PDB file of C-alpha atoms in Angstrom:
ATOM      1  CA  MET A   1      40.504 -22.732-182.931  1.00 58.00           C
ATOM      2  CA  GLU A   2      44.186 -23.253-183.541  1.00 61.00           C
ATOM      3  CA  LYS A   3      45.398 -26.828-184.006  1.00 66.00           C
ATOM      4  CA  ILE A   4      47.983 -26.522-181.184  1.00 65.00           C
ATOM      5  CA  GLN A   5      45.338 -25.282-178.746  1.00 76.00           C
ATOM      6  CA  LEU A   6      43.003 -28.098-179.780  1.00 75.00           C
ATOM      7  CA  GLU A   7      45.717 -30.703-179.094  1.00 75.00           C
ATOM      8  CA  LYS A   8      46.305 -29.262-175.622  1.00 76.00           C
ATOM      9  CA  ILE A   9      42.606 -29.545-174.818  1.00 78.00           C
ATOM     10  CA  LYS A  10      42.528 -33.143-176.043  1.00 75.00           C
ATOM     11  CA  ASN A  11      45.617 -34.083-174.020  1.00 75.00           C
ATOM     12  CA  ARG A  12      44.053 -32.724-170.822  1.00 79.00           C
ATOM     13  CA  ALA A  13      41.164 -35.202-171.091  1.00 78.00           C
ATOM     14  CA  PRO A  14      41.333 -38.373-168.994  1.00 81.00           C
ATOM     15  CA  LYS A  15      42.782 -41.261-171.039  1.00 86.00           C
ATOM     16  CA  LYS A  16      39.782 -43.475-170.340  1.00 91.00           C
ATOM     17  CA  TYR A  17      37.683 -41.373-172.731  1.00 94.00           C
ATOM     18  CA  ASN A  18      37.578 -41.574-176.489  1.00 94.00           C
ATOM     19  CA  VAL A  19      35.223 -40.354-179.223  1.00 96.00           C
ATOM     20  CA  ASN A  20      34.110 -42.495-182.192  1.00 97.00           C
ATOM     21  CA  GLU A  21      32.285 -41.687-185.430  1.00 97.00           C
ATOM     22  CA  VAL A  22      29.010 -43.564-185.948  1.00 97.00           C
ATOM     23  CA  PHE A  23      28.018 -44.647-189.441  1.00 97.00           C
ATOM     24  CA  PHE A  24      24.846 -46.295-190.664  1.00 94.00           C
ATOM     25  CA  ASN A  25      24.898 -50.095-191.006  1.00 93.00           C
ATOM     26  CA  SER A  26      27.775 -50.559-188.575  1.00 95.00           C
ATOM     27  CA  LYS A  27      28.134 -52.444-185.294  1.00 95.00           C
ATOM     28  CA  LEU A  28      28.544 -49.139-183.485  1.00 97.00           C
ATOM     29  CA  GLU A  29      25.219 -47.943-184.938  1.00 97.00           C
ATOM     30  CA  THR A  30      23.438 -50.833-183.208  1.00 96.00           C
ATOM     31  CA  GLN A  31      25.145 -50.010-179.890  1.00 97.00           C
ATOM     32  CA  THR A  32      24.339 -46.308-180.296  1.00 97.00           C
ATOM     33  CA  ILE A  33      20.661 -46.936-181.021  1.00 96.00           C
ATOM     34  CA  GLU A  34      20.411 -49.086-177.893  1.00 96.00           C
ATOM     35  CA  TYR A  35      22.047 -46.306-175.872  1.00 97.00           C
ATOM     36  CA  LEU A  36      19.547 -43.756-177.206  1.00 96.00           C
ATOM     37  CA  LYS A  37      16.580 -46.012-176.592  1.00 95.00           C
ATOM     38  CA  ASN A  38      17.602 -46.347-172.934  1.00 93.00           C
ATOM     39  CA  GLN A  39      17.614 -42.587-172.301  1.00 92.00           C
ATOM     40  CA  ASN A  40      14.870 -41.498-169.891  1.00 87.00           C
ATOM     41  CA  TYR A  41      15.003 -37.805-170.816  1.00 82.00           C
ATOM     42  CA  LEU A  42      14.239 -38.081-174.536  1.00 84.00           C
ATOM     43  CA  THR A  43      11.657 -39.763-176.735  1.00 87.00           C
ATOM     44  CA  TYR A  44      13.396 -42.156-179.081  1.00 90.00           C
ATOM     45  CA  GLU A  45      10.621 -41.900-181.682  1.00 88.00           C
ATOM     46  CA  GLY A  46      11.404 -38.182-181.978  1.00 86.00           C
ATOM     47  CA  ILE A  47      15.155 -38.616-182.381  1.00 89.00           C
ATOM     48  CA  ASN A  48      14.686 -41.536-184.788  1.00 90.00           C
ATOM     49  CA  LYS A  49      12.841 -39.212-187.199  1.00 87.00           C
ATOM     50  CA  ILE A  50      15.929 -36.981-187.232  1.00 90.00           C
ATOM     51  CA  LEU A  51      18.289 -39.941-187.640  1.00 90.00           C
ATOM     52  CA  MET A  52      16.386 -40.982-190.743  1.00 86.00           C
ATOM     53  CA  ILE A  53      17.371 -37.720-192.462  1.00 86.00           C
ATOM     54  CA  LYS A  54      20.139 -38.975-194.733  1.00 86.00           C
ATOM     55  CA  PHE A  55      21.625 -36.332-197.017  1.00 90.00           C
ATOM     56  CA  ASN A  56      25.163 -37.773-197.216  1.00 88.00           C
ATOM     57  CA  GLU A  57      25.936 -41.199-195.807  1.00 90.00           C
ATOM     58  CA  THR A  58      29.697 -40.902-196.431  1.00 93.00           C
ATOM     59  CA  TYR A  59      29.802 -38.858-193.250  1.00 95.00           C
ATOM     60  CA  PRO A  60      28.887 -40.055-189.734  1.00 96.00           C
ATOM     61  CA  PHE A  61      25.345 -39.501-188.446  1.00 96.00           C
ATOM     62  CA  GLY A  62      26.799 -38.825-185.003  1.00 97.00           C
ATOM     63  CA  TYR A  63      29.637 -39.213-182.525  1.00 98.00           C
ATOM     64  CA  VAL A  64      29.669 -41.239-179.322  1.00 98.00           C
ATOM     65  CA  LEU A  65      31.680 -40.570-176.188  1.00 98.00           C
ATOM     66  CA  LYS A  66      33.031 -43.775-174.663  1.00 97.00           C
ATOM     67  CA  CYS A  67      34.428 -44.329-171.198  1.00 96.00           C
ATOM     68  CA  ASP A  68      36.272 -47.634-170.734  1.00 92.00           C
ATOM     69  CA  ASN A  69      34.619 -48.813-173.960  1.00 92.00           C
ATOM     70  CA  GLU A  70      31.079 -48.038-172.736  1.00 97.00           C
ATOM     71  CA  ILE A  71      28.942 -45.379-174.511  1.00 98.00           C
ATOM     72  CA  VAL A  72      28.256 -42.511-172.128  1.00 97.00           C
ATOM     73  CA  GLY A  73      27.319 -39.746-174.598  1.00 97.00           C
ATOM     74  CA  PHE A  74      26.068 -38.950-178.087  1.00 97.00           C
ATOM     75  CA  LEU A  75      26.106 -35.929-180.433  1.00 97.00           C
ATOM     76  CA  GLY A  76      23.915 -36.149-183.570  1.00 96.00           C
ATOM     77  CA  THR A  77      25.171 -34.769-186.883  1.00 97.00           C
ATOM     78  CA  ILE A  78      23.581 -34.100-190.258  1.00 96.00           C
ATOM     79  CA  PHE A  79      26.292 -33.612-192.888  1.00 95.00           C
ATOM     80  CA  SER A  80      25.744 -32.171-196.338  1.00 93.00           C
ATOM     81  CA  GLN A  81      27.745 -30.693-199.211  1.00 91.00           C
ATOM     82  CA  ARG A  82      26.723 -27.349-200.662  1.00 88.00           C
ATOM     83  CA  LYS A  83      28.011 -24.897-203.242  1.00 83.00           C
ATOM     84  CA  ILE A  84      27.659 -21.194-202.534  1.00 79.00           C
ATOM     85  CA  ASN A  85      29.013 -18.508-204.851  1.00 77.00           C
ATOM     86  CA  ASN A  86      31.114 -21.120-206.689  1.00 81.00           C
ATOM     87  CA  LYS A  87      32.686 -22.373-203.427  1.00 85.00           C
ATOM     88  CA  ASN A  88      32.186 -25.867-202.027  1.00 89.00           C
ATOM     89  CA  TYR A  89      31.319 -26.205-198.349  1.00 90.00           C
ATOM     90  CA  ILE A  90      30.849 -29.085-195.936  1.00 93.00           C
ATOM     91  CA  TYR A  91      27.903 -28.353-193.648  1.00 93.00           C
ATOM     92  CA  CYS A  92      27.269 -30.048-190.333  1.00 95.00           C
ATOM     93  CA  ASN A  93      24.063 -29.448-188.399  1.00 95.00           C
ATOM     94  CA  LEU A  94      24.153 -30.628-184.802  1.00 96.00           C
ATOM     95  CA  HIS A  95      21.283 -32.056-182.794  1.00 95.00           C
ATOM     96  CA  THR A  96      20.645 -34.252-179.737  1.00 94.00           C
ATOM     97  CA  TRP A  97      23.653 -33.718-177.458  1.00 95.00           C
ATOM     98  CA  ILE A  98      23.259 -36.286-174.648  1.00 94.00           C
ATOM     99  CA  VAL A  99      25.876 -37.204-172.036  1.00 96.00           C
ATOM    100  CA  ASN A 100      25.370 -39.254-168.886  1.00 96.00           C
ATOM    101  CA  LYS A 101      25.271 -36.996-165.831  1.00 93.00           C
ATOM    102  CA  SER A 102      28.394 -38.436-164.224  1.00 94.00           C
ATOM    103  CA  HIS A 103      30.437 -37.751-167.406  1.00 95.00           C
ATOM    104  CA  ARG A 104      29.196 -34.292-168.394  1.00 93.00           C
ATOM    105  CA  LEU A 105      32.430 -32.553-167.412  1.00 92.00           C
ATOM    106  CA  ASN A 106      33.901 -34.202-170.506  1.00 94.00           C
ATOM    107  CA  SER A 107      30.986 -33.386-172.865  1.00 93.00           C
ATOM    108  CA  TYR A 108      33.214 -31.031-174.835  1.00 94.00           C
ATOM    109  CA  LEU A 109      35.160 -34.000-176.224  1.00 95.00           C
ATOM    110  CA  LEU A 110      32.273 -34.675-178.616  1.00 96.00           C
ATOM    111  CA  LEU A 111      32.858 -31.291-180.303  1.00 95.00           C
ATOM    112  CA  LEU A 112      36.573 -31.700-180.979  1.00 94.00           C
ATOM    113  CA  PRO A 113      36.422 -34.018-184.049  1.00 93.00           C
ATOM    114  CA  LEU A 114      33.999 -31.606-185.727  1.00 94.00           C
ATOM    115  CA  ILE A 115      36.137 -28.570-184.994  1.00 93.00           C
ATOM    116  CA  GLU A 116      39.145 -30.422-186.471  1.00 91.00           C
ATOM    117  CA  ARG A 117      37.187 -30.914-189.714  1.00 90.00           C
ATOM    118  CA  ASN A 118      37.045 -27.123-190.057  1.00 86.00           C
ATOM    119  CA  CYS A 119      33.615 -27.339-191.670  1.00 92.00           C
ATOM    120  CA  LEU A 120      30.615 -25.031-191.307  1.00 94.00           C
ATOM    121  CA  ILE A 121      28.819 -26.083-188.118  1.00 96.00           C
ATOM    122  CA  MET A 122      25.337 -25.012-187.050  1.00 95.00           C
ATOM    123  CA  THR A 123      23.029 -25.933-184.232  1.00 96.00           C
ATOM    124  CA  PHE A 124      19.489 -24.583-184.447  1.00 94.00           C
ATOM    125  CA  THR A 125      18.254 -26.168-181.212  1.00 89.00           C
ATOM    126  CA  PRO A 126      21.045 -25.725-178.656  1.00 91.00           C
ATOM    127  CA  VAL A 127      20.241 -26.464-175.006  1.00 89.00           C
ATOM    128  CA  LYS A 128      20.560 -23.171-173.122  1.00 90.00           C
ATOM    129  CA  SER A 129      23.041 -24.657-170.638  1.00 89.00           C
ATOM    130  CA  LEU A 130      25.374 -25.597-173.504  1.00 91.00           C
ATOM    131  CA  ILE A 131      25.473 -22.247-175.334  1.00 94.00           C
ATOM    132  CA  GLY A 132      28.317 -21.041-173.139  1.00 93.00           C
ATOM    133  CA  LEU A 133      30.327 -24.167-173.954  1.00 93.00           C
ATOM    134  CA  TYR A 134      29.750 -23.637-177.662  1.00 95.00           C
ATOM    135  CA  GLN A 135      31.016 -20.076-177.330  1.00 94.00           C
ATOM    136  CA  LYS A 136      34.166 -21.228-175.551  1.00 92.00           C
ATOM    137  CA  PHE A 137      34.969 -23.283-178.635  1.00 93.00           C
ATOM    138  CA  GLY A 138      34.582 -20.374-181.039  1.00 93.00           C
ATOM    139  CA  PHE A 139      30.901 -20.611-181.916  1.00 96.00           C
ATOM    140  CA  GLU A 140      28.973 -17.416-182.436  1.00 96.00           C
ATOM    141  CA  LYS A 141      25.534 -17.020-180.834  1.00 96.00           C
ATOM    142  CA  LEU A 142      22.975 -15.516-183.206  1.00 96.00           C
ATOM    143  CA  GLU A 143      19.267 -14.775-183.039  1.00 96.00           C
ATOM    144  CA  MET A 144      17.198 -16.670-185.571  1.00 96.00           C
ATOM    145  CA  LYS A 145      13.733 -15.307-186.281  1.00 96.00           C
ATOM    146  CA  TYR A 146      10.677 -17.256-187.279  1.00 95.00           C
ATOM    147  CA  LYS A 147       7.734 -15.426-188.791  1.00 94.00           C
ATOM    148  CA  VAL A 148       4.283 -16.969-189.205  1.00 93.00           C
ATOM    149  CA  ILE A 149       1.629 -15.079-191.188  1.00 93.00           C
ATOM    150  CA  SER A 150      -1.891 -15.658-192.413  1.00 91.00           C
ATOM    151  CA  LEU A 151      -2.207 -16.410-196.131  1.00 90.00           C
ATOM    152  CA  ILE A 152      -5.727 -15.016-196.235  1.00 83.00           C
ATOM    153  CA  SER A 153      -5.748 -11.553-197.760  1.00 69.00           C
ATOM    154  CA  PHE A 154      -9.052  -9.869-198.619  1.00 50.00           C
ATOM    155  CA  PHE A 155      -7.437  -7.634-201.239  1.00 51.00           C
ATOM    156  CA  GLY A 156      -5.362 -10.440-202.733  1.00 52.00           C
ATOM    157  CA  PHE A 157      -8.449 -12.220-204.093  1.00 51.00           C
ATOM    158  CA  PHE A 158      -9.266  -9.292-206.367  1.00 50.00           C
ATOM    159  CA  LYS A 159      -5.823  -9.087-207.913  1.00 59.00           C
ATOM    160  CA  LYS A 160      -5.265 -10.771-211.270  1.00 64.00           C
ATOM    161  CA  ASN A 161      -2.839 -13.661-210.830  1.00 69.00           C
ATOM    162  CA  LEU A 162      -0.303 -14.001-213.656  1.00 88.00           C
ATOM    163  CA  LEU A 163       1.775 -16.679-211.887  1.00 94.00           C
ATOM    164  CA  ARG A 164       1.680 -20.442-212.175  1.00 95.00           C
ATOM    165  CA  ILE A 165       2.900 -23.300-210.005  1.00 96.00           C
ATOM    166  CA  GLU A 166       4.811 -26.153-211.668  1.00 96.00           C
ATOM    167  CA  LYS A 167       5.388 -29.422-209.778  1.00 96.00           C
ATOM    168  CA  ASN A 168       6.328 -31.690-212.684  1.00 96.00           C
ATOM    169  CA  PHE A 169       9.809 -33.200-212.201  1.00 94.00           C
ATOM    170  CA  ASP A 170      10.911 -32.907-215.823  1.00 95.00           C
ATOM    171  CA  GLN A 171       9.694 -29.344-216.249  1.00 95.00           C
ATOM    172  CA  ILE A 172      11.441 -28.257-213.064  1.00 96.00           C
ATOM    173  CA  LYS A 173      14.715 -29.902-214.104  1.00 96.00           C
ATOM    174  CA  LYS A 174      14.756 -27.829-217.321  1.00 95.00           C
ATOM    175  CA  LYS A 175      14.729 -24.592-215.385  1.00 95.00           C
ATOM    176  CA  LEU A 176      17.188 -25.198-212.547  1.00 96.00           C
ATOM    177  CA  ASN A 177      20.932 -24.613-212.632  1.00 93.00           C
ATOM    178  CA  GLU A 178      23.350 -27.253-211.370  1.00 91.00           C
ATOM    179  CA  ASP A 179      23.425 -26.038-207.744  1.00 91.00           C
ATOM    180  CA  GLU A 180      19.642 -25.674-207.495  1.00 94.00           C
ATOM    181  CA  TRP A 181      19.139 -29.086-209.077  1.00 95.00           C
ATOM    182  CA  LYS A 182      21.384 -30.695-206.456  1.00 93.00           C
ATOM    183  CA  ILE A 183      19.348 -29.089-203.659  1.00 94.00           C
ATOM    184  CA  TYR A 184      16.136 -30.321-205.361  1.00 96.00           C
ATOM    185  CA  GLN A 185      17.465 -33.886-205.617  1.00 95.00           C
ATOM    186  CA  ASP A 186      18.849 -33.896-202.054  1.00 93.00           C
ATOM    187  CA  HIS A 187      15.311 -33.173-200.842  1.00 94.00           C
ATOM    188  CA  ALA A 188      13.655 -35.951-202.817  1.00 90.00           C
ATOM    189  CA  ASP A 189      11.838 -37.379-199.768  1.00 88.00           C
ATOM    190  CA  SER A 190       8.052 -37.149-200.053  1.00 87.00           C
ATOM    191  CA  SER A 191       7.895 -35.060-196.872  1.00 88.00           C
ATOM    192  CA  PHE A 192       9.254 -32.103-198.835  1.00 94.00           C
ATOM    193  CA  ILE A 193       6.995 -29.992-201.018  1.00 96.00           C
ATOM    194  CA  LYS A 194       8.960 -28.785-204.063  1.00 97.00           C
ATOM    195  CA  PHE A 195       7.761 -26.627-206.906  1.00 97.00           C
ATOM    196  CA  ILE A 196       8.582 -23.596-209.009  1.00 97.00           C
ATOM    197  CA  VAL A 197       6.474 -20.473-209.400  1.00 97.00           C
ATOM    198  CA  PHE A 198       6.881 -18.648-212.687  1.00 96.00           C
ATOM    199  CA  ASP A 199       5.542 -15.620-214.509  1.00 94.00           C
ATOM    200  CA  VAL A 200       3.076 -16.591-217.252  1.00 92.00           C
ATOM    201  CA  ASN A 201       4.342 -13.762-219.482  1.00 92.00           C
ATOM    202  CA  ASP A 202       8.023 -14.547-218.836  1.00 92.00           C
ATOM    203  CA  SER A 203       8.715 -18.144-217.843  1.00 87.00           C
ATOM    204  CA  SER A 204      12.423 -17.311-217.282  1.00 91.00           C
ATOM    205  CA  ASN A 205      11.269 -15.220-214.282  1.00 95.00           C
ATOM    206  CA  PHE A 206      10.721 -17.843-211.586  1.00 97.00           C
ATOM    207  CA  THR A 207      11.741 -19.201-208.196  1.00 97.00           C
ATOM    208  CA  LEU A 208      12.260 -22.664-206.762  1.00 98.00           C
ATOM    209  CA  ILE A 209      10.546 -23.171-203.394  1.00 97.00           C
ATOM    210  CA  ILE A 210      11.216 -26.080-201.055  1.00 97.00           C
ATOM    211  CA  SER A 211       8.903 -26.400-198.081  1.00 96.00           C
ATOM    212  CA  THR A 212       7.171 -28.669-195.636  1.00 95.00           C
ATOM    213  CA  LYS A 213       3.751 -28.712-194.082  1.00 93.00           C
ATOM    214  CA  VAL A 214       4.096 -28.635-190.300  1.00 90.00           C
ATOM    215  CA  LYS A 215       1.329 -29.583-187.880  1.00 84.00           C
ATOM    216  CA  LYS A 216       0.813 -27.139-185.048  1.00 79.00           C
ATOM    217  CA  LYS A 217      -1.623 -27.497-182.182  1.00 75.00           C
ATOM    218  CA  PHE A 218      -4.608 -25.948-183.918  1.00 78.00           C
ATOM    219  CA  PHE A 219      -3.558 -25.562-187.555  1.00 85.00           C
ATOM    220  CA  ASN A 220      -0.999 -26.439-190.228  1.00 91.00           C
ATOM    221  CA  VAL A 221       1.825 -24.134-191.313  1.00 94.00           C
ATOM    222  CA  PHE A 222       3.406 -24.083-194.750  1.00 96.00           C
ATOM    223  CA  ASN A 223       7.069 -23.797-193.740  1.00 96.00           C
ATOM    224  CA  ILE A 224       9.327 -22.314-196.420  1.00 96.00           C
ATOM    225  CA  LEU A 225      12.792 -23.852-196.161  1.00 95.00           C
ATOM    226  CA  TYR A 226      14.446 -22.503-199.322  1.00 95.00           C
ATOM    227  CA  ILE A 227      13.753 -19.869-201.974  1.00 96.00           C
ATOM    228  CA  SER A 228      16.106 -19.564-204.932  1.00 95.00           C
ATOM    229  CA  ASN A 229      14.869 -16.076-205.952  1.00 95.00           C
ATOM    230  CA  LYS A 230      13.796 -14.102-202.877  1.00 93.00           C
ATOM    231  CA  LEU A 231      13.366 -10.849-204.800  1.00 94.00           C
ATOM    232  CA  PHE A 232      10.850 -12.534-207.128  1.00 95.00           C
ATOM    233  CA  VAL A 233       8.900 -13.811-204.118  1.00 95.00           C
ATOM    234  CA  LYS A 234       8.933 -10.426-202.368  1.00 93.00           C
ATOM    235  CA  ARG A 235       7.676  -8.626-205.471  1.00 92.00           C
ATOM    236  CA  ASN A 236       4.919 -11.170-206.091  1.00 93.00           C
ATOM    237  CA  TRP A 237       4.011 -12.254-202.576  1.00 92.00           C
ATOM    238  CA  GLN A 238       0.271 -11.502-202.806  1.00 88.00           C
ATOM    239  CA  SER A 239      -0.079 -13.658-205.920  1.00 91.00           C
ATOM    240  CA  ILE A 240       2.218 -16.403-204.592  1.00 93.00           C
ATOM    241  CA  SER A 241       0.450 -16.600-201.223  1.00 92.00           C
ATOM    242  CA  LYS A 242      -2.877 -16.935-203.033  1.00 90.00           C
ATOM    243  CA  LYS A 243      -1.458 -19.800-205.092  1.00 92.00           C
ATOM    244  CA  ILE A 244      -0.086 -21.593-202.010  1.00 94.00           C
ATOM    245  CA  LEU A 245      -3.389 -21.227-200.187  1.00 93.00           C
ATOM    246  CA  LYS A 246      -5.347 -22.702-203.080  1.00 92.00           C
ATOM    247  CA  GLU A 247      -2.872 -25.427-204.111  1.00 94.00           C
ATOM    248  CA  PHE A 248      -1.847 -26.776-200.696  1.00 94.00           C
ATOM    249  CA  LYS A 249      -4.919 -25.973-198.574  1.00 93.00           C
ATOM    250  CA  VAL A 250      -3.032 -24.189-195.794  1.00 94.00           C
ATOM    251  CA  TYR A 251      -3.902 -20.857-194.192  1.00 92.00           C
ATOM    252  CA  PHE A 252      -0.602 -19.990-192.531  1.00 94.00           C
ATOM    253  CA  CYS A 253       2.955 -19.694-193.826  1.00 95.00           C
ATOM    254  CA  GLY A 254       6.255 -19.517-191.923  1.00 95.00           C
ATOM    255  CA  GLN A 255       9.905 -18.728-192.652  1.00 96.00           C
ATOM    256  CA  TYR A 256      13.127 -18.767-190.636  1.00 96.00           C
ATOM    257  CA  PHE A 257      15.702 -15.990-191.151  1.00 95.00           C
ATOM    258  CA  LEU A 258      18.522 -14.104-189.463  1.00 94.00           C
ATOM    259  CA  ASP A 259      17.965 -10.644-190.870  1.00 90.00           C
ATOM    260  CA  GLU A 260      14.651  -9.048-191.819  1.00 89.00           C
ATOM    261  CA  THR A 261      15.986  -8.387-195.322  1.00 88.00           C
ATOM    262  CA  GLU A 262      16.225 -12.189-195.821  1.00 90.00           C
ATOM    263  CA  CYS A 263      12.545 -12.700-195.087  1.00 92.00           C
ATOM    264  CA  ALA A 264      10.581 -13.103-198.332  1.00 92.00           C
ATOM    265  CA  ILE A 265       7.089 -13.374-196.896  1.00 90.00           C
ATOM    266  CA  SER A 266       5.142 -10.146-196.579  1.00 78.00           C
ATOM    267  CA  ASN A 267       4.683  -7.948-193.536  1.00 71.00           C
ATOM    268  CA  GLU A 268       1.480  -6.548-195.021  1.00 68.00           C
ATOM    269  CA  THR A 269      -0.941  -8.750-193.132  1.00 64.00           C
ATOM    270  CA  SER A 270      -3.073  -8.145-190.072  1.00 61.00           C
ATOM    271  CA  LEU A 271      -2.307 -11.588-188.651  1.00 81.00           C
ATOM    272  CA  SER A 272       1.349 -12.399-188.053  1.00 86.00           C
ATOM    273  CA  LYS A 273       3.610 -13.529-185.229  1.00 89.00           C
ATOM    274  CA  ASN A 274       7.394 -13.391-184.791  1.00 91.00           C
ATOM    275  CA  PHE A 275       9.391 -15.831-182.657  1.00 93.00           C
ATOM    276  CA  ILE A 276      13.084 -15.685-181.726  1.00 95.00           C
ATOM    277  CA  ARG A 277      15.489 -18.465-180.767  1.00 94.00           C
ATOM    278  CA  ASN A 278      19.224 -18.528-180.160  1.00 96.00           C
ATOM    279  CA  ILE A 279      21.353 -20.583-182.519  1.00 96.00           C
ATOM    280  CA  CYS A 280      25.108 -21.258-182.548  1.00 96.00           C
ATOM    281  CA  VAL A 281      27.270 -21.237-185.673  1.00 96.00           C
ATOM    282  CA  LYS A 282      30.954 -21.724-186.482  1.00 95.00           C
ATOM    283  CA  ASN A 283      32.803 -20.899-189.703  1.00 93.00           C
ATOM    284  CA  LEU A 284      29.751 -19.233-191.238  1.00 88.00           C
ATOM    285  CA  PRO A 285      30.692 -17.706-194.652  1.00 85.00           C
ATOM    286  CA  ALA A 286      30.129 -13.964-194.840  1.00 81.00           C
ATOM    287  CA  ASP A 287      28.497 -14.278-198.270  1.00 77.00           C
ATOM    288  CA  MET A 288      26.144 -17.099-197.308  1.00 80.00           C
ATOM    289  CA  ARG A 289      22.378 -16.724-197.926  1.00 82.00           C
ATOM    290  CA  PHE A 290      20.833 -18.182-194.785  1.00 88.00           C
ATOM    291  CA  ASP A 291      18.320 -21.045-194.887  1.00 91.00           C
ATOM    292  CA  ILE A 292      17.472 -24.092-192.765  1.00 92.00           C
ATOM    293  CA  LEU A 293      18.011 -26.794-195.391  1.00 92.00           C
ATOM    294  CA  TYR A 294      19.856 -29.945-194.353  1.00 92.00           C
ATOM    295  CA  SER A 295      18.935 -29.514-190.680  1.00 91.00           C
ATOM    296  CA  GLU A 296      16.783 -31.225-188.069  1.00 87.00           C
ATOM    297  CA  ILE A 297      14.120 -28.471-187.985  1.00 84.00           C
ATOM    298  CA  ILE A 298      12.964 -29.142-191.528  1.00 74.00           C
TER     299      ILE A 298
END
């Protein structure tokens, strides 16, 4: 969105409104937390788990909309810095857009500071009623797929497994390049499962996998968030799935993707399920390999 057009939109807003960045360990953080705790249409425990995701504290964890110096709205942000194809990008994943009912005509003001940053913006959980507003501000609506498959394969148990899993910090560090090592370190929290899978006969042939174990209603799912070498995983899926099943005691595996070619987990299973959700993105690089790192759905 052109800067001149953005200024016109800002100038049309009533003067009683202003938007402020919210940083951790600030007075405004305390006021914002109180505002969120008093919301009747969200569970604070749920949003607090997201707020605790801290990838880069030099950026705000959200923006508040104020009317006559009173907080009347909030938009959560998760900022991160990434390097893709030798280019540096600022990512911002949005979550938890809340505005008091009597002030919702001015909800759009919370988006303007982010658009001015000209960073890559994603929202994986947009409220349906807000998708049209996102699109008016230049966001593209895309379909994100989520595939869940069974890791149990009758034939896989009879195949010789020449792969190994390595979880040792020092051994992993030796294998990763600078960009992969940054991703590994950024996801140091114990909630992330991080390991490499390598070929016993050629240890230079490997992939880094970052994942989480997600509790569903009746079972756990091993959610793959990031794969450094998708081709390696595709070619060795039967062996890798057998390793994951044995090592992490899970029977189902899931992955998010935009295009089927980006999905590394196999289609060759009798038990699988695909889900689709709409997401909104802005300034998405054409050469970006999609993943859900640095977001609230991890």
